[in-house]
Tab-separated table of C-alpha atoms and ligand atoms in Angstrom:
chain	number	residue	atom	x	y	z
A	787	MET	CA	68.189	-94.941	79.980
A	788	THR	CA	66.922	-96.827	76.948
A	789	THR	CA	63.647	-95.649	75.428
A	790	VAL	CA	61.493	-98.420	73.990
A	791	PRO	CA	61.398	-97.742	70.210
A	792	THR	CA	58.253	-96.414	68.452
A	793	ARG	CA	56.468	-95.553	71.678
A	794	PRO	CA	56.087	-92.178	73.382
A	795	PRO	CA	59.089	-91.209	75.530
A	796	LEU	CA	56.730	-90.438	78.398
A	797	VAL	CA	53.454	-91.951	79.499
A	798	TYR	CA	51.268	-90.586	82.292
A	799	SER	CA	49.194	-91.911	85.126
A	800	ASN	CA	47.051	-89.454	87.070
A	801	SER	CA	48.897	-86.751	85.124
A	802	VAL	CA	52.282	-87.794	86.560
A	803	ALA	CA	54.882	-88.516	83.860
A	804	ILE	CA	56.687	-91.842	83.706
A	805	PRO	CA	59.579	-92.348	81.259
A	806	PHE	CA	58.592	-95.183	78.946
A	807	THR	CA	61.936	-96.926	79.331
A	808	GLU	CA	63.132	-100.476	79.867
A	809	GLU	CA	64.020	-99.463	83.412
A	810	ARG	CA	60.378	-98.728	84.226
A	811	PHE	CA	58.370	-100.998	81.889
A	812	VAL	CA	58.516	-104.584	80.680
A	813	PRO	CA	55.985	-106.400	78.452
A	814	LEU	CA	53.370	-108.601	80.129
A	815	PRO	CA	53.779	-111.979	78.378
A	816	ASP	CA	50.935	-113.489	76.379
A	817	SER	CA	49.915	-116.711	78.163
A	818	SER	CA	47.094	-117.714	75.836
A	819	ALA	CA	49.070	-120.731	74.582
A	820	LEU	CA	48.684	-122.209	78.079
A	821	LEU	CA	44.882	-122.120	78.029
A	822	GLY	CA	44.631	-125.857	77.292
A	823	ASP	CA	46.963	-126.761	80.142
A	824	ALA	CA	45.420	-126.006	83.535
A	825	ALA	CA	48.520	-126.838	85.570
A	826	ALA	CA	50.755	-124.649	83.417
A	827	LEU	CA	48.273	-121.761	83.513
A	828	ARG	CA	48.038	-121.953	87.298
A	829	ALA	CA	51.824	-122.150	87.588
A	830	ARG	CA	52.234	-119.058	85.392
A	831	LEU	CA	49.705	-117.128	87.476
A	832	ALA	CA	51.419	-118.202	90.693
A	833	GLU	CA	54.752	-117.103	89.237
A	834	ASP	CA	53.738	-113.780	87.655
A	835	GLY	CA	50.654	-112.744	89.682
A	836	ALA	CA	48.908	-111.785	86.411
A	837	LEU	CA	48.153	-113.245	82.988
A	838	HIS	CA	47.495	-111.734	79.609
A	839	LEU	CA	45.257	-113.997	77.522
A	840	ARG	CA	44.994	-112.774	73.961
A	841	GLY	CA	42.024	-113.320	71.688
A	842	VAL	CA	39.819	-115.319	74.064
A	843	LEU	CA	36.512	-113.514	73.533
A	844	ASP	CA	34.661	-112.782	70.320
A	845	PRO	CA	35.775	-109.286	69.218
A	846	ASP	CA	32.446	-108.695	67.408
A	847	GLU	CA	30.631	-109.096	70.709
A	848	ILE	CA	33.038	-106.668	72.371
A	849	TRP	CA	32.508	-104.022	69.688
A	850	ALA	CA	28.733	-104.492	69.920
A	851	LEU	CA	28.878	-103.992	73.684
A	852	ARG	CA	31.003	-100.871	73.237
A	853	ALA	CA	28.538	-99.497	70.686
A	854	ALA	CA	25.582	-100.265	72.958
A	855	TYR	CA	27.236	-98.390	75.846
A	856	PHE	CA	28.410	-95.297	73.996
A	857	GLY	CA	25.105	-95.233	72.112
A	858	ARG	CA	23.419	-94.373	75.434
A	859	PHE	CA	25.149	-90.984	75.730
A	860	PRO	CA	23.421	-87.751	74.702
A	861	PRO	CA	24.121	-86.170	71.299
A	862	GLY	CA	27.378	-84.246	71.220
A	863	TYR	CA	29.147	-86.470	73.731
A	864	LEU	CA	30.711	-88.440	70.860
A	865	ARG	CA	32.389	-86.719	67.929
A	866	PRO	CA	29.583	-86.023	65.423
A	867	GLY	CA	29.528	-88.459	62.508
A	868	THR	CA	31.513	-91.180	64.304
A	869	ASP	CA	30.337	-94.697	65.044
A	870	PRO	CA	29.432	-95.242	68.740
A	871	ALA	CA	31.610	-98.395	68.647
A	872	ALA	CA	34.642	-96.175	68.040
A	873	GLY	CA	33.816	-94.248	71.235
A	874	VAL	CA	35.484	-91.049	70.043
A	875	LEU	CA	35.135	-88.186	72.495
A	876	GLY	CA	33.451	-85.089	71.048
A	877	GLU	CA	34.681	-81.529	71.501
A	878	GLU	CA	31.555	-80.435	73.329
A	879	VAL	CA	31.448	-80.785	77.120
A	880	VAL	CA	28.029	-82.381	77.574
A	881	PRO	CA	26.521	-82.200	81.086
A	882	LEU	CA	26.029	-85.661	82.615
A	883	PRO	CA	25.198	-86.990	86.084
A	884	PRO	CA	28.331	-87.938	88.076
A	885	TYR	CA	30.004	-91.059	86.727
A	886	GLY	CA	28.359	-94.390	87.530
A	887	VAL	CA	25.478	-93.117	89.700
A	888	PRO	CA	21.741	-93.461	88.863
A	889	GLY	CA	21.044	-91.475	85.699
A	890	HIS	CA	24.545	-91.983	84.284
A	891	PRO	CA	24.711	-94.472	81.384
A	892	ALA	CA	27.283	-96.677	83.167
A	893	TYR	CA	24.908	-97.268	86.095
A	894	GLU	CA	22.060	-98.360	83.834
A	895	PHE	CA	24.284	-100.319	81.496
A	896	VAL	CA	25.739	-102.700	84.112
A	897	ARG	CA	22.156	-103.653	84.966
A	898	SER	CA	21.147	-104.296	81.344
A	899	THR	CA	20.402	-107.728	79.892
A	900	ALA	CA	23.088	-107.353	77.199
A	901	PHE	CA	25.764	-106.574	79.783
A	902	LEU	CA	24.765	-109.394	82.133
A	903	ARG	CA	24.684	-111.865	79.246
A	904	PHE	CA	28.199	-110.760	78.302
A	905	VAL	CA	29.728	-111.135	81.787
A	906	ASP	CA	27.959	-114.455	82.308
A	907	GLN	CA	29.343	-116.090	79.182
A	908	PRO	CA	30.690	-119.556	80.014
A	909	ALA	CA	34.211	-118.834	78.686
A	910	LEU	CA	34.937	-116.475	81.590
A	911	ARG	CA	33.668	-118.835	84.264
A	912	LEU	CA	35.628	-121.708	82.746
A	913	ILE	CA	38.898	-119.788	82.930
A	914	ALA	CA	38.143	-118.767	86.521
A	915	GLU	CA	37.493	-122.405	87.446
A	916	THR	CA	40.685	-123.432	85.704
A	917	VAL	CA	42.878	-121.014	87.642
A	918	LEU	CA	41.074	-121.379	90.989
A	919	GLY	CA	40.713	-125.162	90.636
A	920	GLU	CA	37.147	-125.250	92.071
A	921	PRO	CA	33.582	-124.317	91.123
A	922	VAL	CA	33.175	-120.537	91.229
A	923	HIS	CA	30.473	-117.892	91.178
A	924	ARG	CA	30.622	-114.494	89.561
A	925	LEU	CA	30.471	-111.628	92.014
A	926	ALA	CA	27.556	-109.342	91.194
A	927	ARG	CA	29.602	-106.147	91.543
A	928	VAL	CA	31.070	-105.733	88.058
A	929	ILE	CA	32.718	-102.349	87.530
A	930	LEU	CA	32.475	-100.590	84.206
A	931	ARG	CA	35.202	-98.000	83.663
A	932	HIS	CA	35.584	-95.485	80.953
A	933	PHE	CA	38.300	-92.867	80.770
A	934	ASP	CA	38.669	-90.036	78.308
A	935	ARG	CA	41.725	-87.958	77.454
A	936	ARG	CA	40.363	-84.841	79.171
A	937	SER	CA	40.261	-86.280	82.666
A	938	GLY	CA	43.985	-86.767	83.394
A	939	LYS	CA	42.812	-89.494	85.775
A	940	SER	CA	43.374	-93.213	85.903
A	941	SER	CA	43.277	-96.009	88.463
A	942	ARG	CA	45.853	-95.562	91.212
A	943	ALA	CA	48.159	-98.396	92.244
A	944	HIS	CA	46.275	-100.791	94.485
A	945	VAL	CA	45.651	-104.414	95.352
A	946	ASP	CA	42.100	-105.771	95.084
A	947	HIS	CA	42.348	-107.469	98.473
A	948	THR	CA	42.169	-104.084	100.226
A	949	TYR	CA	38.674	-103.619	98.797
A	950	MET	CA	37.393	-107.163	99.336
A	951	ASP	CA	38.961	-108.336	102.581
A	952	ARG	CA	35.707	-109.429	104.289
A	953	GLY	CA	35.336	-112.640	102.342
A	954	SER	CA	37.139	-115.391	100.504
A	955	GLY	CA	40.674	-114.697	99.343
A	956	ARG	CA	40.207	-117.305	96.634
A	957	VAL	CA	39.190	-114.724	94.072
A	958	VAL	CA	40.291	-113.901	90.575
A	959	THR	CA	39.767	-110.658	88.676
A	960	MET	CA	39.396	-110.520	84.907
A	961	TRP	CA	39.931	-107.166	83.321
A	962	LEU	CA	38.309	-107.012	79.903
A	963	PRO	CA	39.093	-104.172	77.512
A	964	ILE	CA	35.870	-103.239	75.705
A	965	GLY	CA	37.587	-102.109	72.521
A	966	HIS	CA	41.293	-101.867	71.890
A	967	ALA	CA	43.410	-100.562	74.741
A	968	PRO	CA	46.967	-100.079	73.527
A	969	LEU	CA	49.518	-98.371	75.755
A	970	GLU	CA	48.436	-94.909	74.557
A	971	THR	CA	44.797	-95.547	75.519
A	972	GLY	CA	45.759	-96.338	79.084
A	973	GLY	CA	45.447	-100.053	79.768
A	974	LEU	CA	46.175	-101.915	82.955
A	975	VAL	CA	49.756	-102.214	84.245
A	976	TYR	CA	50.993	-104.674	86.862
A	977	LEU	CA	53.919	-104.242	89.233
A	978	GLU	CA	56.410	-107.035	88.627
A	979	GLY	CA	56.351	-109.778	91.294
A	980	SER	CA	54.171	-107.605	93.540
A	981	HIS	CA	51.882	-110.461	94.620
A	982	ARG	CA	54.739	-111.592	96.852
A	983	LEU	CA	55.143	-108.281	98.684
A	984	THR	CA	54.135	-108.320	102.335
A	985	PRO	CA	51.715	-105.747	103.830
A	986	GLU	CA	54.765	-104.208	105.542
A	987	GLU	CA	56.497	-103.789	102.194
A	988	LEU	CA	53.369	-102.264	100.639
A	989	ALA	CA	52.615	-99.806	103.442
A	990	PRO	CA	55.324	-97.238	102.538
A	991	LEU	CA	53.841	-97.042	99.021
A	992	ARG	CA	50.944	-95.080	100.547
A	993	SER	CA	53.159	-92.221	101.685
A	994	VAL	CA	53.109	-90.349	98.357
A	995	THR	CA	49.433	-89.897	97.563
A	996	ASP	CA	46.893	-87.530	96.070
A	997	ARG	CA	44.241	-89.042	98.385
A	998	PRO	CA	45.592	-88.526	101.900
A	999	HIS	CA	42.109	-89.136	103.393
A	1000	ASP	CA	41.898	-92.641	101.847
A	1001	GLN	CA	44.296	-95.300	103.118
A	1002	ARG	CA	43.115	-97.966	100.659
A	1003	PRO	CA	45.001	-97.165	97.437
A	1004	LEU	CA	48.747	-97.106	97.147
A	1005	SER	CA	50.356	-94.141	95.427
A	1006	HIS	CA	48.985	-92.359	92.355
A	1007	ASP	CA	52.625	-91.782	91.306
A	1008	LEU	CA	53.625	-94.910	89.384
A	1009	ASN	CA	57.062	-93.563	88.546
A	1010	TRP	CA	57.835	-93.087	92.225
A	1011	VAL	CA	56.425	-96.546	93.088
A	1012	GLY	CA	58.650	-98.220	90.489
A	1013	GLU	CA	61.705	-96.344	91.698
A	1014	ARG	CA	60.981	-96.737	95.424
A	1015	ILE	CA	60.463	-100.479	95.209
A	1016	GLY	CA	62.889	-101.226	92.383
A	1017	ARG	CA	60.412	-103.022	90.140
A	1018	ARG	CA	59.053	-102.478	86.640
A	1019	TRP	CA	55.495	-102.143	85.419
A	1020	LEU	CA	54.227	-104.915	83.120
A	1021	TRP	CA	52.306	-103.457	80.191
A	1022	ALA	CA	50.554	-104.692	77.038
A	1023	ASP	CA	48.790	-103.413	73.956
A	1024	TYR	CA	45.433	-104.962	74.788
A	1025	GLU	CA	42.955	-105.702	72.032
A	1026	ALA	CA	39.224	-106.338	71.964
A	1027	GLY	CA	38.793	-109.992	72.972
A	1028	ASP	CA	41.770	-110.100	75.359
A	1029	ILE	CA	41.623	-110.806	79.068
A	1030	ALA	CA	44.044	-109.584	81.719
A	1031	LEU	CA	43.700	-111.682	84.835
A	1032	HIS	CA	45.122	-111.178	88.320
A	1033	GLY	CA	44.930	-112.409	91.876
A	1034	PRO	CA	43.861	-110.245	94.830
A	1035	HIS	CA	47.402	-109.374	95.956
A	1036	THR	CA	48.925	-108.158	92.701
A	1037	VAL	CA	49.611	-104.420	92.577
A	1038	HIS	CA	48.072	-102.851	89.490
A	1039	ALA	CA	47.114	-99.450	88.156
A	1040	ALA	CA	46.329	-97.838	84.818
A	1041	LEU	CA	47.839	-95.243	82.531
A	1042	ASP	CA	46.118	-92.079	81.391
A	1043	ASN	CA	44.333	-92.123	78.089
A	1044	ALA	CA	46.167	-89.947	75.563
A	1045	THR	CA	43.907	-90.730	72.590
A	1046	ASP	CA	40.577	-89.460	71.283
A	1047	ALA	CA	39.100	-92.956	71.584
A	1048	MET	CA	37.784	-93.617	75.047
A	1049	ARG	CA	39.195	-96.429	77.116
A	1050	MET	CA	36.386	-98.725	78.196
A	1051	SER	CA	36.774	-101.839	80.325
A	1052	VAL	CA	34.973	-104.018	82.797
A	1053	ASP	CA	36.417	-105.943	85.690
A	1054	VAL	CA	34.653	-109.203	86.448
A	1055	ARG	CA	35.447	-111.169	89.584
A	1056	PHE	CA	34.911	-114.792	90.444
A	1057	ALA	CA	35.219	-116.422	93.872
A	1058	VAL	CA	35.264	-120.049	94.955
A	1059	ARG	CA	31.608	-120.957	95.362
A	1060	ALA	CA	32.106	-122.926	98.581
A	1061	ASP	CA	33.673	-119.926	100.360
A	1062	ARG	CA	31.978	-116.992	102.067
A	1063	ALA	CA	32.037	-113.968	99.774
A	1064	ASP	CA	32.548	-110.351	100.780
A	1065	GLU	CA	28.953	-109.021	100.938
A	1066	ARG	CA	29.910	-105.677	99.437
A	1067	TRP	CA	30.543	-107.537	96.165
A	1068	LEU	CA	27.193	-109.302	96.029
A	1069	ARG	CA	25.258	-106.252	94.770
A	1070	PRO	CA	25.479	-104.604	91.344
A	1071	TRP	CA	28.061	-101.838	91.184
A	1072	ALA	CA	27.325	-98.153	91.554
A	1073	ALA	CA	30.159	-95.627	91.642
A	1074	ASP	CA	28.861	-94.257	94.939
A	1075	ASP	CA	28.300	-97.624	96.669
A	1076	GLY	CA	31.259	-97.013	98.974
A	1077	ALA	CA	32.871	-100.438	98.350
B	2124	AKG	O1	40.453	-100.499	84.739
B	2124	AKG	C1	41.130	-99.940	85.571
B	2124	AKG	O2	41.577	-98.817	85.405
B	2124	AKG	C2	41.408	-100.612	86.893
B	2124	AKG	C3	40.892	-102.008	86.954
B	2124	AKG	C4	41.164	-102.703	88.227
B	2124	AKG	O3	41.602	-102.161	89.183
B	2124	AKG	C5	40.888	-104.130	88.289
B	2124	AKG	O4	40.490	-104.705	87.265
B	2124	AKG	O5	41.081	-104.718	89.366
């Protein structure tokens, strides 16, 4: 096994170790050079199931959004003396309402003017229209995620279609890191060529799970998934201003955050305007909305 130089020998997802080797991981290519060429961008998405677009959004706006979010937490939540934009977790365990429900800063923040202005910026819609080839609308349910190093939790392997199968399949998801999200901070990873897997091929990937009562996600064990299906995970060192974009059938997950800086991201979805949308996605997100 060949370890990728200068990176940790092991990374984790949901506290399960994965050797950071060339057998398990491969870089997600930067497709930003194709942004001026709609046909090439669409062809790359059809081929890879996901795109990494570097440096599309204004990083200053991203850092301001990050500061505005972490600035809403009570004193002691962030390391004293640090800038809210850095989002450095403090030592103190500060009591908070459950994540993303009324009273928690994430719930209020996704309803704020600053957040809605950010997700409605024309650059995002334009890219969605480029890859979907038709006028689109933004789905109201925009999820804000933030993960700290204490939780040992991250997003399990899944495909978006499982969660939005009551409406148009002509949907695109944009995952936006709000701050830097290098490998160590636990960015998104995509399973190579997984958008071509059939439901029958995906089904066995639910057999090893830490959520036996929930049939929607695939496994939490990304090492086992890679081995079982014989495919690698595509990874990137995401930076503020980047976009990771995927279709509804691409298997993706996230790595655990091993740094003091919190991993913050939003996922924004666009659907073809002429199609019927899944109604569960037409209301602002709350972590307990059941969708
Ligand atoms: O941010 C994450 O951890 C998961 C995001 C995700 O599942 C998505 O963008 O579709």
